[in-house]
C-alpha atoms as one frame of an Amber mdcrd trajectory, in Angstrom:
protein
 182.283  -7.898 317.630 180.175  -6.729 314.767 182.171  -6.163 311.603 179.170
  -5.059 309.549 179.569  -1.454 308.453 176.594   0.866 307.898 175.670   1.439
 304.258 176.924   4.855 303.199 175.592   4.934 299.670 178.700   3.446 298.093
 178.905   0.469 295.834 179.204   0.134 292.083 176.156   2.257 291.302 177.491
   5.276 293.175 180.982   4.844 291.734 179.495   4.622 288.246 177.410   7.764
 288.935 180.533   9.617 290.065 182.440   8.505 286.993 179.589   9.633 284.702
 179.274  12.957 286.482 183.021  13.494 286.310 182.992  12.616 282.612 180.176
  15.138 281.981 182.100  17.854 283.822 185.219  16.984 281.830 183.350  17.114
 278.519 181.783  20.453 279.468 185.160  21.947 280.402 186.739  20.553 277.245
 184.007  22.092 275.056 184.427  25.373 276.868 188.203  25.261 276.289 187.720
  24.614 272.582 185.151  27.382 272.023 186.639  30.104 269.871 186.403  33.748
 271.006 183.879  34.306 268.209 181.662  31.495 269.484 181.905  32.763 273.066
 180.828  36.283 272.063 178.064  34.924 269.844 176.664  32.924 272.767 176.912
  35.957 275.070 174.997  38.052 272.541 172.268  35.458 272.040 171.782  34.908
 275.793 171.775  38.601 276.629 169.004  39.806 278.922 168.065  36.531 280.611
 168.392  38.145 284.069 168.149  41.930 283.700 168.288  43.198 280.095 168.668
  46.861 281.048 171.777  46.127 283.105 173.213  43.547 280.723 173.225  45.646
 277.542 176.128  47.937 278.605 178.060  44.966 280.005 177.743  42.987 276.762
 178.742  46.061 274.730 181.888  46.347 276.849 182.685  42.648 276.421 182.317
  42.949 272.648 184.695  45.912 272.467 187.310  44.148 274.593 187.120  40.765
 272.864 189.328  39.930 269.858 186.432  38.945 267.624 185.345  39.628 264.074
 182.435  41.803 263.023 180.811  38.829 261.294 180.483  36.842 264.544 178.835
  39.781 266.346 176.486  40.358 263.440 175.565  36.686 263.193 174.750  36.519
 266.906 172.456  39.548 266.652 170.846  38.309 263.430 170.031  34.881 264.897
 168.706  36.462 268.092 166.517  38.980 266.241 164.854  36.279 264.122 164.526
  33.674 266.902 163.932  35.846 269.993 161.704  38.688 268.783 160.847  39.761
 272.334 164.473  40.978 272.724 164.665  43.061 269.558 164.514  46.483 271.245
 167.389  45.516 273.556 169.538  44.432 270.628 168.822  47.828 269.106 170.078
  49.368 272.367 173.202  47.193 272.153 173.937  48.360 268.612 173.267  51.945
 269.683 176.087  51.667 272.244 178.377  50.018 269.694 177.586  52.805 267.222
 179.317  55.331 269.477 183.072  55.336 268.886 185.249  53.929 271.651 186.922
  56.628 273.810 190.250  56.192 271.994 188.516  56.427 268.602 186.584  59.512
 269.683 189.833  61.285 270.577 191.255  60.376 267.162 188.199  61.743 265.383
 188.197  64.968 267.378 191.915  65.476 266.761 191.558  64.947 263.019 188.419
  67.082 262.776 186.602  64.501 260.624 183.958  61.846 261.128 185.338  59.366
 258.591 186.248  56.724 261.153 183.582  53.970 260.971 182.132  52.853 264.285
 181.910  49.227 265.331 178.115  49.487 265.318 178.110  50.667 261.715 180.361
  47.790 260.650 178.096  45.303 262.412 175.036  46.845 260.786 176.620  46.619
 257.339 177.209  42.895 257.858 173.702  42.465 259.335 172.276  43.995 256.166
 173.901  41.223 254.092 171.943  38.658 256.094 168.759  40.672 255.662 169.357
  40.722 251.918 169.585  36.927 252.053 166.183  36.747 253.782 164.830  39.088
 251.128 166.158  36.980 248.258 164.491  33.883 249.743 161.322  35.827 250.627
 161.559  34.550 254.215 158.739  36.851 255.275 158.806  36.336 259.026 162.554
  36.957 259.196 162.154  39.988 256.949 159.415  41.414 259.169 161.424  40.891
 262.370 164.468  42.548 260.795 162.249  45.523 259.928 161.296  45.717 263.622
 165.020  45.879 264.376 165.678  48.587 261.770 162.711  50.620 263.023 164.037
  50.540 266.596 167.475  51.559 265.314 165.924  54.504 263.473 164.243  55.691
 266.674 167.633  55.230 268.390 169.208  57.543 265.737 171.467  54.783 264.410
 169.647  54.631 261.042 168.609  57.704 259.095 164.919  58.573 258.898 164.968
  58.970 255.124 166.413  55.516 254.437 163.964  53.854 256.851 161.049  55.638
 255.171 162.297  54.437 251.796 162.540  50.856 253.103 158.906  50.850 254.252
 157.863  52.488 250.986 159.527  49.630 249.094 157.197  47.143 250.762 154.187
  49.382 250.172 155.143  49.420 246.479 154.597  45.641 246.366 150.890  46.284
 246.942 150.704  48.242 243.673 152.149  45.415 241.569 149.929  44.146 238.782
 148.337  40.831 239.727 150.031  40.648 243.113 148.926  37.540 245.019 147.163
  37.942 248.319 149.891  36.092 250.234 152.646  38.317 248.870 150.604  41.472
 249.413 149.573  40.454 252.949 153.163  39.788 254.024 154.445  43.024 252.486
 151.605  44.976 254.114 152.388  43.463 257.522 156.045  44.427 257.137 155.063
  48.031 256.401 152.375  48.081 259.104 154.500  46.799 261.958 157.440  48.925
 260.861 155.213  52.010 261.026 153.948  51.059 264.485 157.509  51.514 265.774
 158.960  54.144 263.450 155.779  56.070 262.637 156.035  58.707 265.417 159.514
  59.745 264.248 158.782  59.542 260.511 155.578  61.561 260.988 157.576  64.451
 262.479 160.293  64.385 259.814 160.637  66.858 256.967 159.235  64.425 254.370
 156.754  62.045 256.032 155.282  59.272 253.887 153.092  57.562 256.500 149.866
  58.638 254.791 150.997  57.186 251.441 151.899  53.831 253.002 148.598  53.620
 254.889 146.703  54.502 251.702 148.477  51.719 249.794 147.590  49.183 252.498
 143.960  50.324 252.532 143.622  50.106 248.748 145.042  46.580 248.737 142.793
  45.500 251.598 139.681  46.818 249.862 140.531  44.839 246.729 140.123  41.553
 248.598 136.580  40.713 249.698 135.390  37.380 248.266 138.123  35.248 249.857
 137.410  36.762 253.280 133.856  35.454 253.227 135.138  31.921 252.604 137.393
  31.775 255.674 135.567  33.892 258.236 134.962  31.861 261.415 131.341  32.930
 261.896 128.509  32.478 259.406 125.277  34.469 259.511 122.490  33.250 257.251
 120.249  36.180 258.164 122.724  38.901 257.141 125.218  39.474 254.345 127.309
  41.771 256.541 130.904  40.460 256.836 131.592  42.425 260.017 132.181  40.049
 262.927 131.937  40.826 266.604 134.138  37.953 267.823 136.814  37.915 265.129
 138.856  40.384 263.142 140.884  39.938 259.987 144.611  40.404 260.584 145.276
  43.008 257.908 142.130  44.984 258.745 143.169  45.011 262.390 146.562  46.520
 261.542 145.002  49.034 259.185 142.536  50.167 261.858 145.394  50.775 264.310
 147.368  52.760 261.726 144.362  54.956 260.920 143.855  55.787 264.583 147.535
  56.639 265.003 147.597  58.716 261.819 144.539  60.713 262.888 146.208  61.495
 266.217 149.579  62.216 264.538 151.264  59.098 265.955 151.462  59.827 269.679
 154.660  58.626 271.331 152.967  57.023 274.333 151.104  54.287 272.409 153.874
  51.679 272.457 153.833  48.667 274.768 157.315  47.659 273.641 160.236  49.023
 275.710 162.667  51.436 274.077 165.718  51.301 276.378 167.898  53.230 273.946
 165.889  56.392 274.641 167.694  56.591 277.992 171.031  57.057 276.207 172.410
  60.464 275.168 171.612  61.688 271.659 173.970  60.560 268.917 176.894  62.928
 268.419 176.892  63.489 264.647 180.341  65.084 264.826 181.780  61.697 265.753
 179.622  59.336 263.714 176.725  59.754 261.313 173.548  57.639 261.042 173.678
  54.550 258.851 172.016  54.807 255.447 170.048  51.685 254.563 170.616  50.700
 250.920 167.598  50.889 248.628 165.895  47.580 247.900 163.525  46.020 245.406
 161.430  43.168 246.813 162.129  40.170 244.536 159.225  38.714 242.562 157.575
  35.478 243.603 158.849  32.222 242.199 156.023  30.557 240.276 155.962  26.891
 241.239 154.710  24.325 238.753 152.568  22.793 241.503 150.595  26.005 241.600
 149.490  25.758 237.978 146.378  24.048 236.668 146.442  20.265 236.297 146.305
  18.404 232.996 142.598  17.805 233.546 142.030  21.555 233.681 141.386  21.633
 237.420 142.783  24.472 239.473 145.449  23.540 241.989 144.711  23.880 245.695
 145.320  27.370 247.061 148.135  27.525 249.611 147.162  28.461 253.148 149.387
  31.567 252.971 147.084  32.924 250.272 144.035  33.132 252.559 143.083  35.962
 254.931 143.614  35.277 258.635 140.918  35.951 261.203 141.822  36.483 264.858
 139.375  35.358 267.542 138.376  37.734 270.343 137.311  35.559 273.262 137.912
  38.056 276.067 136.941  41.649 276.730 140.460  42.912 277.525 141.909  42.259
 274.089 145.599  43.124 273.718 147.228  45.317 271.108 148.243  44.270 267.619
 151.977  44.372 268.308 151.726  42.233 271.451 149.677  39.630 269.604 152.178
  39.637 266.745 155.058  38.969 269.154 153.228  36.090 270.826 152.239  34.553
 267.483 155.852  34.676 266.333 157.036  33.059 269.567 154.507  30.243 269.186
 155.591  29.600 265.588 159.344  29.857 266.250 159.356  27.535 269.274 157.158
  24.903 267.626 160.067  22.469 268.066 159.961  22.802 271.886 156.534  23.364
 273.395 157.833  23.317 276.984 160.314  26.099 276.329 157.637  27.991 274.423
 155.227  27.756 277.366 157.886  29.011 279.777 158.799  31.972 277.581 155.161
  32.922 277.019 154.520  33.135 280.751 157.687  35.234 281.145 156.735  37.580
 278.311 155.722  40.551 280.569 159.401  40.830 281.496 160.071  42.155 277.991
 157.187  44.647 277.934 156.674  48.090 279.370 155.514  48.023 282.975 151.734
  48.228 283.096 151.205  46.339 279.834 150.004  43.282 281.765 148.470  42.926
 285.180 151.091  42.100 287.836 151.059  38.543 289.115 149.601  37.846 292.511
 152.263  38.412 295.148 154.367  40.635 292.858 155.214  44.125 294.150 152.740
  46.758 292.962 153.999  49.810 291.063 154.782  52.803 293.294 152.081  54.926
 291.695 149.149  54.384 289.356 150.057  54.795 285.674 147.196  56.375 283.674
 148.571  54.812 280.457 148.728  51.273 281.892 146.878  48.665 279.819 146.757
  45.967 282.532 145.911  43.190 280.095 145.591  39.645 281.427 148.602  37.706
 280.120 146.981  34.268 280.229 143.892  35.488 278.373 146.043  37.008 275.635
 148.175  33.877 275.247 145.149  31.549 275.043 143.430  33.887 272.595 146.492
  33.969 270.310 146.801  30.187 270.630 143.396  30.039 268.953 145.369  30.182
 265.704 144.390  26.515 265.992 141.058  27.608 264.487 142.369  29.506 261.471
 140.687  28.524 258.208 141.255  26.716 255.971 144.276  25.332 257.880 146.132
  26.318 261.039 149.772  27.507 260.695 151.007  24.560 262.803 149.574  21.124
 263.440 146.545  21.112 265.743 148.219  18.784 268.229 150.967  21.369 268.805
 148.512  24.035 269.984 146.703  21.473 272.157 149.975  20.308 273.731 151.149
  23.910 274.230 147.975  24.861 276.115 148.409  21.731 278.227 151.976  22.750
 279.128 150.808  26.249 280.031 148.213  24.765 282.400 150.811  22.493 283.992
 153.234  25.366 284.621 150.654  27.782 286.038 147.335  25.994 286.633 145.887
  28.690 288.902 146.204  31.429 286.256 146.022  29.616 282.904 143.252  27.218
 283.945 140.586  29.935 284.376 141.533  31.483 281.026 141.140  28.106 279.311
 137.774  27.615 280.995 136.528  31.024 279.852 137.645  30.356 276.274 135.874
  26.978 276.207 132.660  28.543 277.504 132.884  31.348 274.945 133.408  28.966
 272.041 130.580  26.767 273.293 128.297  29.816 273.296 129.295  30.592 269.719
 128.206  27.138 268.532 124.627  28.304 267.989 125.701  31.743 266.738 127.089
  30.463 263.442 130.504  29.010 264.336 132.016  27.382 261.243 131.580  23.563
 261.246 135.309  22.967 260.701 136.143  25.137 263.703 133.522  23.248 265.716
 135.233  19.972 264.810 138.657  21.252 265.960 137.062  22.661 269.104 135.636
  19.229 269.976 139.031  17.574 269.520 140.813  20.178 271.642 138.201  19.969
 274.396 138.247  16.160 274.526 142.049  15.850 274.555 142.406  18.637 277.100
 139.844  17.030 279.417 141.654  13.680 279.166 144.887  15.357 280.270 143.298
  16.764 283.413 141.102  13.961 284.680 137.948  15.096 282.848 137.456  17.871
 285.391 134.696  20.093 284.077 131.448  21.570 285.367 129.349  19.161 283.322
 126.073  20.247 284.908 126.346  23.535 283.000 125.276  21.674 279.869 122.313
  19.777 281.363 119.731  22.415 280.235 121.014  22.075 276.642 119.943  18.432
 276.570 116.433  19.749 275.923 117.557  21.102 272.540 116.796  19.207 269.369
 119.229  16.436 268.561 120.558  18.245 265.478 121.422  21.412 267.418 125.155
  22.320 267.258 125.479  22.143 271.046 123.938  18.667 271.181 126.226  17.585
 268.348 129.205  19.000 270.221 128.375  17.105 273.425 127.816  13.841 271.555
 131.029  14.152 269.551 133.034  15.198 272.650 131.995  12.005 274.465 132.915
   9.900 271.412 136.392  11.448 271.134 137.000  11.166 274.881 136.098   7.458
 274.793 138.477   6.998 271.861 141.298   8.786 273.706 140.808   6.726 276.865
 140.563   3.389 275.048 143.590   4.063 272.847
């Protein structure tokens, strides 16, 4: 008789695995039991829209009204989400629009009393949100300030914030441009706040009784025209035959925004320009007999703090200029270039998720989910729209993402470390090689073509490093025979230098 029993996967390793799994489940349940109602609602708010944002907004609004939580916890959840998940901002505006309406029981009280003095939950949340915005303003946290302005602009279109107070807020940032001796970094950030705020709120402000869009645009234009010498120093292309600073493959960030505003102003800010969804427009108009729009307090943008490091040294030498004080040029590597607002969103996502490149890559490839249908071309295999939209942009997502990732080539220094952009592009290729790979190949070929058209030497150096590291990550797969004809060029030619340096870096990467 055989007493040997078949192995069924037991033993100490399996028992230990079961114990560890049971311990993890226990810890998870214990954390969930100890979460306060405020923390639960905050997490619900921050994770809103992961499946279907349009359907989730009313559900989250209902959960907030039914939960015994404080206004501060709701406000904090929205504030963190607005500054860390900018692609969701319009949906948080829709959430606050629903919270701005009084609850049914409150509406009956207001109608019975014949007054509108009862504050809505949305107004209380917005008042607390403003305190956080004031904190960003005091610290001059420009990106957070700009994203909060996006939020306020959406709320103005949703009738939650008054038009007059929103106009005054944008005018406050335009006033920074008129300050005596304003630095370029301060002026650029203030101008971007006013520009992107107008892109959202401009159509409504333009139709109001006292529009100030023309004044804001004029202030931005005057400031932009006052800065010329520094632009020449950091432009990515150099032409020895011409003194013209106009570039065909790059565009300065502030000039790009100004050009968009001028086009919109000349056409009286058409409503159909936006590629950002506005879900709150599907809701009924605000009933002013029950609750009135929120009035944003007036602000004064605090002055810059003069750091001692920014002063001249004891030897009389000028200190190094910070990278925020230089103009920023955006590369155009593809024909179907996306809009300013889309590029701004993607740039913010890349900067915010610098701590997690894998999560950043995933979110970038999911970005069309948060845009109006027709903004990007549908993926292969995705259902086509029922009918052709004449206003559809049909931009190529991967081309836009790679083009924005070329912030790697900003002069004099990229916003993040070069290795981050290289690693991010690698992750994008790993997630979707069939769609991102061709976009990377096109960008490499375009940059290689620009080598003998005056590409800045520093950009050429970064390009070599990116190309070599990227090739090492993908088995050095490249159509090398494309470059064989260029071997006939003189040895000092930029393309010959690029090929020689690329081989040197690739050897170094492999050996190390």
